[in-house]
Short mmCIF file of C-alpha atoms in Angstrom, two decimals:
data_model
loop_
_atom_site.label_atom_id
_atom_site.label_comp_id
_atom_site.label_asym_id
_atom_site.label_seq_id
_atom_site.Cartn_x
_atom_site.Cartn_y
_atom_site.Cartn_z
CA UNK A 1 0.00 0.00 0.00
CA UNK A 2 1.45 3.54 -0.77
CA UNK A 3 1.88 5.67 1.97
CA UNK A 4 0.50 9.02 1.96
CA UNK A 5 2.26 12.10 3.13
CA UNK A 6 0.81 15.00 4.17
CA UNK A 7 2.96 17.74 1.76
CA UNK A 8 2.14 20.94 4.03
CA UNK A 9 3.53 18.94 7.18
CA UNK A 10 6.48 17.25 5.44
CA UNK A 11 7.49 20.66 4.23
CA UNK A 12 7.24 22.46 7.03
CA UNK A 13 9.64 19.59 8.85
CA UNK A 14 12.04 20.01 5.79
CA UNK A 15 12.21 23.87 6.16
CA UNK A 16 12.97 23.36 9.74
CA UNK A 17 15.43 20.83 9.66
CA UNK A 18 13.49 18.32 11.26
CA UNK A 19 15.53 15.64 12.83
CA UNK A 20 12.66 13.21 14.20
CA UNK A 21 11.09 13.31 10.52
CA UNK A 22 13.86 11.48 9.18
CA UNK A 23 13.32 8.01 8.13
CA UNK A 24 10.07 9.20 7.59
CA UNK A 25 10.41 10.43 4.08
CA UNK A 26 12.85 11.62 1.49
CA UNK A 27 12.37 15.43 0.09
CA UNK A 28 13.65 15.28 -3.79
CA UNK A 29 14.91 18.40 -5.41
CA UNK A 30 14.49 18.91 -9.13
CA UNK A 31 16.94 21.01 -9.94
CA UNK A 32 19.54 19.61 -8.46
CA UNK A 33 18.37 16.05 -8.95
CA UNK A 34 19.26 14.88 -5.76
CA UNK A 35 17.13 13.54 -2.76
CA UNK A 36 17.91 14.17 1.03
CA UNK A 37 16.47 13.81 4.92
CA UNK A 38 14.10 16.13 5.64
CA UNK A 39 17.07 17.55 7.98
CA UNK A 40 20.10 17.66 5.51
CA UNK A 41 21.66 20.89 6.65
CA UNK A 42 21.80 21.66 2.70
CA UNK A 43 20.48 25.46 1.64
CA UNK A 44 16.65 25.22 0.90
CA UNK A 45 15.40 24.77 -2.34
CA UNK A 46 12.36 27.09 -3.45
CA UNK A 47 8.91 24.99 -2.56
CA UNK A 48 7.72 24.52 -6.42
CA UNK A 49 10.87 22.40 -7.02
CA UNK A 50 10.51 20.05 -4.10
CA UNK A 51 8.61 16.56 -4.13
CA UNK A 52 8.21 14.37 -1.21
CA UNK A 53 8.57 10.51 -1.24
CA UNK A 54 7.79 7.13 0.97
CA UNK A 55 11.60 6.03 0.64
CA UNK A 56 14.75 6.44 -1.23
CA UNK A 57 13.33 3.73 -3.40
CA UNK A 58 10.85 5.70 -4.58
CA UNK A 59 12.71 8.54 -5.29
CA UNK A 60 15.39 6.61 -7.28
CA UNK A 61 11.98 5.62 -9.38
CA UNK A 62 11.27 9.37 -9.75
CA UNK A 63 15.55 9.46 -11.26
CA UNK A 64 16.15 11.38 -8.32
CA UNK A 65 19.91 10.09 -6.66
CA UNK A 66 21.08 10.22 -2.94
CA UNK A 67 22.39 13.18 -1.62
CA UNK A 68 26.14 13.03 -0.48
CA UNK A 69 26.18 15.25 2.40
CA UNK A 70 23.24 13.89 4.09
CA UNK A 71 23.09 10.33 3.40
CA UNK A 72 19.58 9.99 3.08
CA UNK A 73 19.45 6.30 2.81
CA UNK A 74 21.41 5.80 6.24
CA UNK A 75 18.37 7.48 8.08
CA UNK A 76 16.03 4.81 6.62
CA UNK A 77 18.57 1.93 8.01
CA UNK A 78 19.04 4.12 11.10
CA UNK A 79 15.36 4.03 12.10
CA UNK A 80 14.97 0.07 11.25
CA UNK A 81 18.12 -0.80 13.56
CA UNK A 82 16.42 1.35 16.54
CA UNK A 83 12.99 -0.16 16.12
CA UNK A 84 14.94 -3.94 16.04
CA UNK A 85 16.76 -2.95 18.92
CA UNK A 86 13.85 -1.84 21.01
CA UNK A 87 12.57 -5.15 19.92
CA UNK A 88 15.26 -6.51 21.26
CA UNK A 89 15.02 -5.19 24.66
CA UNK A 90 12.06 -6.18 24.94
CA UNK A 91 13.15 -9.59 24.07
CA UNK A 92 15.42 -9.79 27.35
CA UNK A 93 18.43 -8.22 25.22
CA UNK A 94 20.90 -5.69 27.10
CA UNK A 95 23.97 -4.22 26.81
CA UNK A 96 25.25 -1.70 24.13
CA UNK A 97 27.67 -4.15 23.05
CA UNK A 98 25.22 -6.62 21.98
CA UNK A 99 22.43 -4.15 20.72
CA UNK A 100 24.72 -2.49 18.42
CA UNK A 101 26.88 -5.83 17.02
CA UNK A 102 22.84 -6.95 16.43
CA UNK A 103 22.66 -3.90 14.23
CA UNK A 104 25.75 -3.46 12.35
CA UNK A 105 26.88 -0.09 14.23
CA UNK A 106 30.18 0.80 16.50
CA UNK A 107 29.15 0.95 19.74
CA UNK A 108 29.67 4.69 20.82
CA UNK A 109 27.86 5.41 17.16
CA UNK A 110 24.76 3.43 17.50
CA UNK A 111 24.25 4.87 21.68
CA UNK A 112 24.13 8.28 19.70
CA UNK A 113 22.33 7.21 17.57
CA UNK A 114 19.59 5.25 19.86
CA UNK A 115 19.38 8.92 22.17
CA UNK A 116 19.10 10.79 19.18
CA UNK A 117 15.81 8.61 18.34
CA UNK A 118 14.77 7.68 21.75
CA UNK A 119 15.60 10.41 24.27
CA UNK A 120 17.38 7.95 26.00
CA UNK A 121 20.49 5.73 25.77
CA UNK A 122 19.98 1.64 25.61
CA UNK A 123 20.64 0.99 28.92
CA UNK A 124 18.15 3.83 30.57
CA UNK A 125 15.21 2.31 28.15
CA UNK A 126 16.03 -1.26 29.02
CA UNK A 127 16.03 -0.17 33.10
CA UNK A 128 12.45 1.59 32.22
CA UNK A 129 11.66 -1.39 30.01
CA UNK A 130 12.44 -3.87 32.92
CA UNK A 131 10.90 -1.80 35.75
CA UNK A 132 7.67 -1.93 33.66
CA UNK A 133 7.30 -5.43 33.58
CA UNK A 134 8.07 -5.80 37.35
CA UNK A 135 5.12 -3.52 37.88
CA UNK A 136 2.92 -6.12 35.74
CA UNK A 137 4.43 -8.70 37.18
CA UNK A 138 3.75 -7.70 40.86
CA UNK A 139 -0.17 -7.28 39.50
CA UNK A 140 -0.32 -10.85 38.21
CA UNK A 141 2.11 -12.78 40.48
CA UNK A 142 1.03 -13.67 44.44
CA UNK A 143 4.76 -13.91 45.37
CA UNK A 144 6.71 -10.90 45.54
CA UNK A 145 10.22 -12.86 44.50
CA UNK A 146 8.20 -14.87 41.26
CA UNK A 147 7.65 -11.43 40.06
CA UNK A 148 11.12 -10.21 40.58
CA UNK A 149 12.56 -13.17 38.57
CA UNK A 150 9.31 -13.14 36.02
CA UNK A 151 10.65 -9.77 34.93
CA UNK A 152 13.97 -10.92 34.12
CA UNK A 153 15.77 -9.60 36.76
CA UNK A 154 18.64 -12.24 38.16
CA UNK A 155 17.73 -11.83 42.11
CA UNK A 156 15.78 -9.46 44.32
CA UNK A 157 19.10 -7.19 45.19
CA UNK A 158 19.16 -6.23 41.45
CA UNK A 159 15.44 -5.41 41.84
CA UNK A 160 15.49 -2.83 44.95
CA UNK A 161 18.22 -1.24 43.14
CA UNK A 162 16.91 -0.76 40.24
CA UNK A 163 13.33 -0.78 39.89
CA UNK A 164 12.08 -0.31 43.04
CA UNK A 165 12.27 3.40 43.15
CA UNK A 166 10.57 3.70 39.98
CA UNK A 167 7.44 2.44 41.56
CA UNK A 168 7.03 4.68 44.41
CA UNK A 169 5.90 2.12 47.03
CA UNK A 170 7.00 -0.84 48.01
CA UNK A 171 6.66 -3.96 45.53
CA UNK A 172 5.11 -5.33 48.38
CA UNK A 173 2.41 -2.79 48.44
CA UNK A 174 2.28 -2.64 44.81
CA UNK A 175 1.38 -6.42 44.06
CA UNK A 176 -1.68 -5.49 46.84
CA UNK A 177 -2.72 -2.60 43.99
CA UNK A 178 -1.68 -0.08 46.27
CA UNK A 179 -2.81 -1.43 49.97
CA UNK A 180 -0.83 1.07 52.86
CA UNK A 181 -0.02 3.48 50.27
CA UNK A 182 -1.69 7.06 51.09
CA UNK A 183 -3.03 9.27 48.55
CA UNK A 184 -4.38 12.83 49.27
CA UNK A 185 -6.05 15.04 47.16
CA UNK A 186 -7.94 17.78 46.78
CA UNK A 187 -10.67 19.04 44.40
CA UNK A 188 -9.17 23.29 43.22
CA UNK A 189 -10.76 25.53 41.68
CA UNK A 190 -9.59 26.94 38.00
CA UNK A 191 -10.76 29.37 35.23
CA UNK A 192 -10.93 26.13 33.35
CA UNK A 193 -13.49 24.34 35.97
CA UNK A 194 -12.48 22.18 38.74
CA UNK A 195 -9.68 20.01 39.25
CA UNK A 196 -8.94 17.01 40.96
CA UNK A 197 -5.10 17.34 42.79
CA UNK A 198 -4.04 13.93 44.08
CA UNK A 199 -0.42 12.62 45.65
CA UNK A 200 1.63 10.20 46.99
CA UNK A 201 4.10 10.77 49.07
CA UNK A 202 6.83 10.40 46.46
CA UNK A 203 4.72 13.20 44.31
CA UNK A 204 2.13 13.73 41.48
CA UNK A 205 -0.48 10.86 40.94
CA UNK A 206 -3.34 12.16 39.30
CA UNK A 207 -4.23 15.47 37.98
CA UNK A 208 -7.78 15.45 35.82
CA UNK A 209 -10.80 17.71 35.53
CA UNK A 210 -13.89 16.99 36.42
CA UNK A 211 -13.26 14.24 38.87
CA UNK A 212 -12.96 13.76 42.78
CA UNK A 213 -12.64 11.16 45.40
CA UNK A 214 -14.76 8.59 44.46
CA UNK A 215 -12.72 8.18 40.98
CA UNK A 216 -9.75 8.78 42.37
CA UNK A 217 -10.89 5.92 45.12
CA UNK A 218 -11.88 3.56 41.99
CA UNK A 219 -8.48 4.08 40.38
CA UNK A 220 -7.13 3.31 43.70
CA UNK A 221 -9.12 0.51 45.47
CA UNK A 222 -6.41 -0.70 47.79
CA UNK A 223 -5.30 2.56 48.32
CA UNK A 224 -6.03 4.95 51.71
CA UNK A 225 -7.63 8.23 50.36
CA UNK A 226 -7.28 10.94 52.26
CA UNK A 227 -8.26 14.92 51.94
CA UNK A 228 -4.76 16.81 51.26
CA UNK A 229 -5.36 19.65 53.49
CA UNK A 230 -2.46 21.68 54.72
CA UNK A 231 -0.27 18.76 53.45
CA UNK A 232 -1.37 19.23 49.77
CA UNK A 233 -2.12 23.12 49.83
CA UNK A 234 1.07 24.25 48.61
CA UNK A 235 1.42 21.16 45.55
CA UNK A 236 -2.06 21.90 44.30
CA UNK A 237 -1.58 25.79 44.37
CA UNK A 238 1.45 25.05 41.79
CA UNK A 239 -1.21 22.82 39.74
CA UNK A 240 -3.46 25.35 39.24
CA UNK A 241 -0.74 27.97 38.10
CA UNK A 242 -0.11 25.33 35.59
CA UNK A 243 -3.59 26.00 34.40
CA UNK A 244 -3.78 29.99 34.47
CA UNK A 245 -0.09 30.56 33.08
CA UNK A 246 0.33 26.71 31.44
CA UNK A 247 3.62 28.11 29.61
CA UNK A 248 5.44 28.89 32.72
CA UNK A 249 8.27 25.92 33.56
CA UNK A 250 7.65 23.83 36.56
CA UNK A 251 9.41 21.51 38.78
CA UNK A 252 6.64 19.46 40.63
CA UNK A 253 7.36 16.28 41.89
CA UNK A 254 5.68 13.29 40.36
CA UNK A 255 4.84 9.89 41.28
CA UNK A 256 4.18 8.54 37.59
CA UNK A 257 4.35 4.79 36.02
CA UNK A 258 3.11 3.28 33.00
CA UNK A 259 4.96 1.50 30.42
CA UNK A 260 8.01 1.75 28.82
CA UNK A 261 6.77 3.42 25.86
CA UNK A 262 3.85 5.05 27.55
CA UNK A 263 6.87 6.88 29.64
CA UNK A 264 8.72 7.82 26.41
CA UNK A 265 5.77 9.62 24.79
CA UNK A 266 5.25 11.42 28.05
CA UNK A 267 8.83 12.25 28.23
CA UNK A 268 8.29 13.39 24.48
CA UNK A 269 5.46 15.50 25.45
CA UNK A 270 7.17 17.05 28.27
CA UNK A 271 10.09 18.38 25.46
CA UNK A 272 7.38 20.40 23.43
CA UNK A 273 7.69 24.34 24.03
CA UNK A 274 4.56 26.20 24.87
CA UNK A 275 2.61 27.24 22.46
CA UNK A 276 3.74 24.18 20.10
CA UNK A 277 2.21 20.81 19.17
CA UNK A 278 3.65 17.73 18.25
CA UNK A 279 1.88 14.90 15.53
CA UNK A 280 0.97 11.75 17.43
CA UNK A 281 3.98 10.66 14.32
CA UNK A 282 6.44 12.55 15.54
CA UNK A 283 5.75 11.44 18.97
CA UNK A 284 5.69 8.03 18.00
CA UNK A 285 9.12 8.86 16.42
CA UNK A 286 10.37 10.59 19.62
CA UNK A 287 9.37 7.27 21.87
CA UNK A 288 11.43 5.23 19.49
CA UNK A 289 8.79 4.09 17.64
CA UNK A 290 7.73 5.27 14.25
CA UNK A 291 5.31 2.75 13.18
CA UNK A 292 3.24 3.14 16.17
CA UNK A 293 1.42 6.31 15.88
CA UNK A 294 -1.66 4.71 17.51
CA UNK A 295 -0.13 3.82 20.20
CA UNK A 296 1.00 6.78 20.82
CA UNK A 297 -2.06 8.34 20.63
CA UNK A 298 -3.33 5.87 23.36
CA UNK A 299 -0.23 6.72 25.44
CA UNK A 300 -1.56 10.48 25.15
CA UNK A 301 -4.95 9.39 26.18
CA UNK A 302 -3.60 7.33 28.98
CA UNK A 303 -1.78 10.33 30.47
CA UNK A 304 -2.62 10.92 34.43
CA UNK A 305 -1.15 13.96 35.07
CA UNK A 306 -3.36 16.79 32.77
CA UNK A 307 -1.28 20.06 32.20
CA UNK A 308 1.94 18.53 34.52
CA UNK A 309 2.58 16.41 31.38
CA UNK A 310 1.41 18.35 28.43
CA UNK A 311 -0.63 16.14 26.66
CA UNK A 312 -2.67 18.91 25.31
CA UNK A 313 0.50 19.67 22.91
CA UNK A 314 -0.66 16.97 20.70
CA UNK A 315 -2.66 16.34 18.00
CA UNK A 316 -3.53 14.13 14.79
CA UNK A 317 -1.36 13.37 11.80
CA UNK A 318 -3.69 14.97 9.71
CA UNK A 319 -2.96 18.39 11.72
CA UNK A 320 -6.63 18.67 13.63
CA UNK A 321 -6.32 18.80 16.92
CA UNK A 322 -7.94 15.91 17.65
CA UNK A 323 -9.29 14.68 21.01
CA UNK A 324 -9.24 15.54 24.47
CA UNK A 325 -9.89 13.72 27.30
CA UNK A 326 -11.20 17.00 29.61
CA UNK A 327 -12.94 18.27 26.08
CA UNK A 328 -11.81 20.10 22.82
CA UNK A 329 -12.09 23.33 24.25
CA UNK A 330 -10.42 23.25 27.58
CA UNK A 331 -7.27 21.95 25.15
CA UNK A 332 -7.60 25.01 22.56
CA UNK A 333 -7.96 27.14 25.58
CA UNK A 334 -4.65 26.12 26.59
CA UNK A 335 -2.85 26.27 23.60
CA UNK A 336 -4.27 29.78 23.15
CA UNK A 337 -2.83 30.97 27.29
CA UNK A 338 0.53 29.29 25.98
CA UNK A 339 0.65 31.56 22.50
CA UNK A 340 -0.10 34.56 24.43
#
């Protein structure tokens, strides 16, 4: 099936040197006959002489041949030997050694490389990788140890080391859903309607419109839920200035899991200035993943933490803005406060 690209979008990655568009696509140039990345650091041609295609494949069709200086082809093999190695990872493969022998790349090249695609080097994404499936595997298994070794770690040192911290409680407590672990919130008041504030005591758990105790109690059955007070007063007052001023930088503490490629779109989203939005594509590309654009929609949709983790800085491929879970107009109401 031919792919479609959207020519306005592609462009507008070309003109600004786009690094997480390529693989994407190739941009050919008539007059020079030559095709590139969208980010070749070339001088831009004028728009009328510029055609977009699928693959350097394509393009070749077209009589178009590879630019020098860019390479254009290399970004194509780039983004197929990250998407096998995050494959591989999840597979149970580790070590940079291994990952980049697997894909034909020096070592210190393809750990540029994987950062440059991911936003984070091998061995952080296999940690996050790992420390995912320990938090699925404390949900399914009754023993706390048959998870540790279900998600591949080789003894339960290795696992308070390493993933433990990630999950903000106890694995104990986790494998209960939550059971000892307190959670205090409180229900603020915004120019945008109400808003449901709600923490551990590591940080952040939930922030969501339109919602209060009882769903933050059927989120959290195990859990104790408790009103914030004084406690939460000064984390929630933050939260709302998020809201009123949703451009301003924060640095709020956060208690937040999901999985390893759930955290990698959120990360994404959290690298998006103000004002800006991001295709669920180039997301997808950001997490490491190109082909899954749905999923990172989902991952969007999935977000807890409204505003904290700016998941209103997204939209559809096509350019629309797409969904929102708190409603359409509460999200072009904050992209208006971020442009001023």
């Amino acid at each position: 099936m031919r792919m479609t690209i959207d020519t306005e979008q592609a462009w507008a990655a070309f003109d600004a040197r786009d690094r997480t568009a390529d693989g994407r696509f190739v941009v050919g140039v008539r007059t020079t006959g030559i095709y590139c990345r969208p980010s070749c650091p070339a001088r831009r041609p004028r728009r009328e002489n510029v055609a977009f295609y699928a693959d350097g494949s394509q393009a070749q069709a077209a009589g178009l041949r590879a630019c020098l200086r860019c390479r254009p082809d290399e970004a194509a093999r780039d983004a197929v030997a990250v998407a096998e190695a995050l494959a591989a990872i999840d597979q149970g493969v580790t070590g940079l050694d291994a990952l980049a022998a697997r894909a034909g790349y020096a070592p210190h090249h393809f750990h540029r490389l994987f950062k440059r695609a991911t936003g984070s080097t091998p061995a952080a994404y296999a940690r996050g990788h790992k420390a995912a499936r320990a938090a699925q595997a404390l949900t399914e298994e009754r023993q706390v140890t048959e998870a540790i070794y279900e998600a591949g770690y080789s003894g339960p040192s290795r696992f308070y080391a390493a993933a433990a911290p990630r999950l903000g409680m106890p694995p104990s407590v986790w494998a209960k859903g939550g059971a000892g672990v307190t959670i205090r919130w409180s229900v603020v008041a915004t120019s945008l309607g109400d808003l449901l504030v709600a923490a551990t005591d590591k940080g952040l758990c939930r922030v969501s419109f339109d919602e209060d105790a009882a769903a933050l109690a059927a989120r959290f059955p195990h859990a104790t839920i408790a009103q914030g007070g004084e406690a939460l007063a000064a984390l929630a007052a933050e939260v709302v200035a998020a809201v009123e001023a949703p451009g301003r930088a924060h640095a709020l503490p956060l208690d937040l899991r999901g999985t390893a490629f759930q955290e990698a779109v959120w990360q994404a989203l959290a690298t998006i200035p103000p004002g800006e939005t991001r295709t669920y594509a180039e997301l997808a590309a950001l997490a490491g993943r190109p082909a899954a654009v749905r999923a990172a929609g989902s991952a969007c949709g999935a977000n807890p933490l409204a505003l904290v983790v700016p998941c209103h800085r997204a939209k559809r491929t096509d350019g629309t803005l797409g969904g929102y879970a708190y409603g359409l107009e509460r999200k072009k109401a904050l992209l208006e406060r971020e442009r001023g």
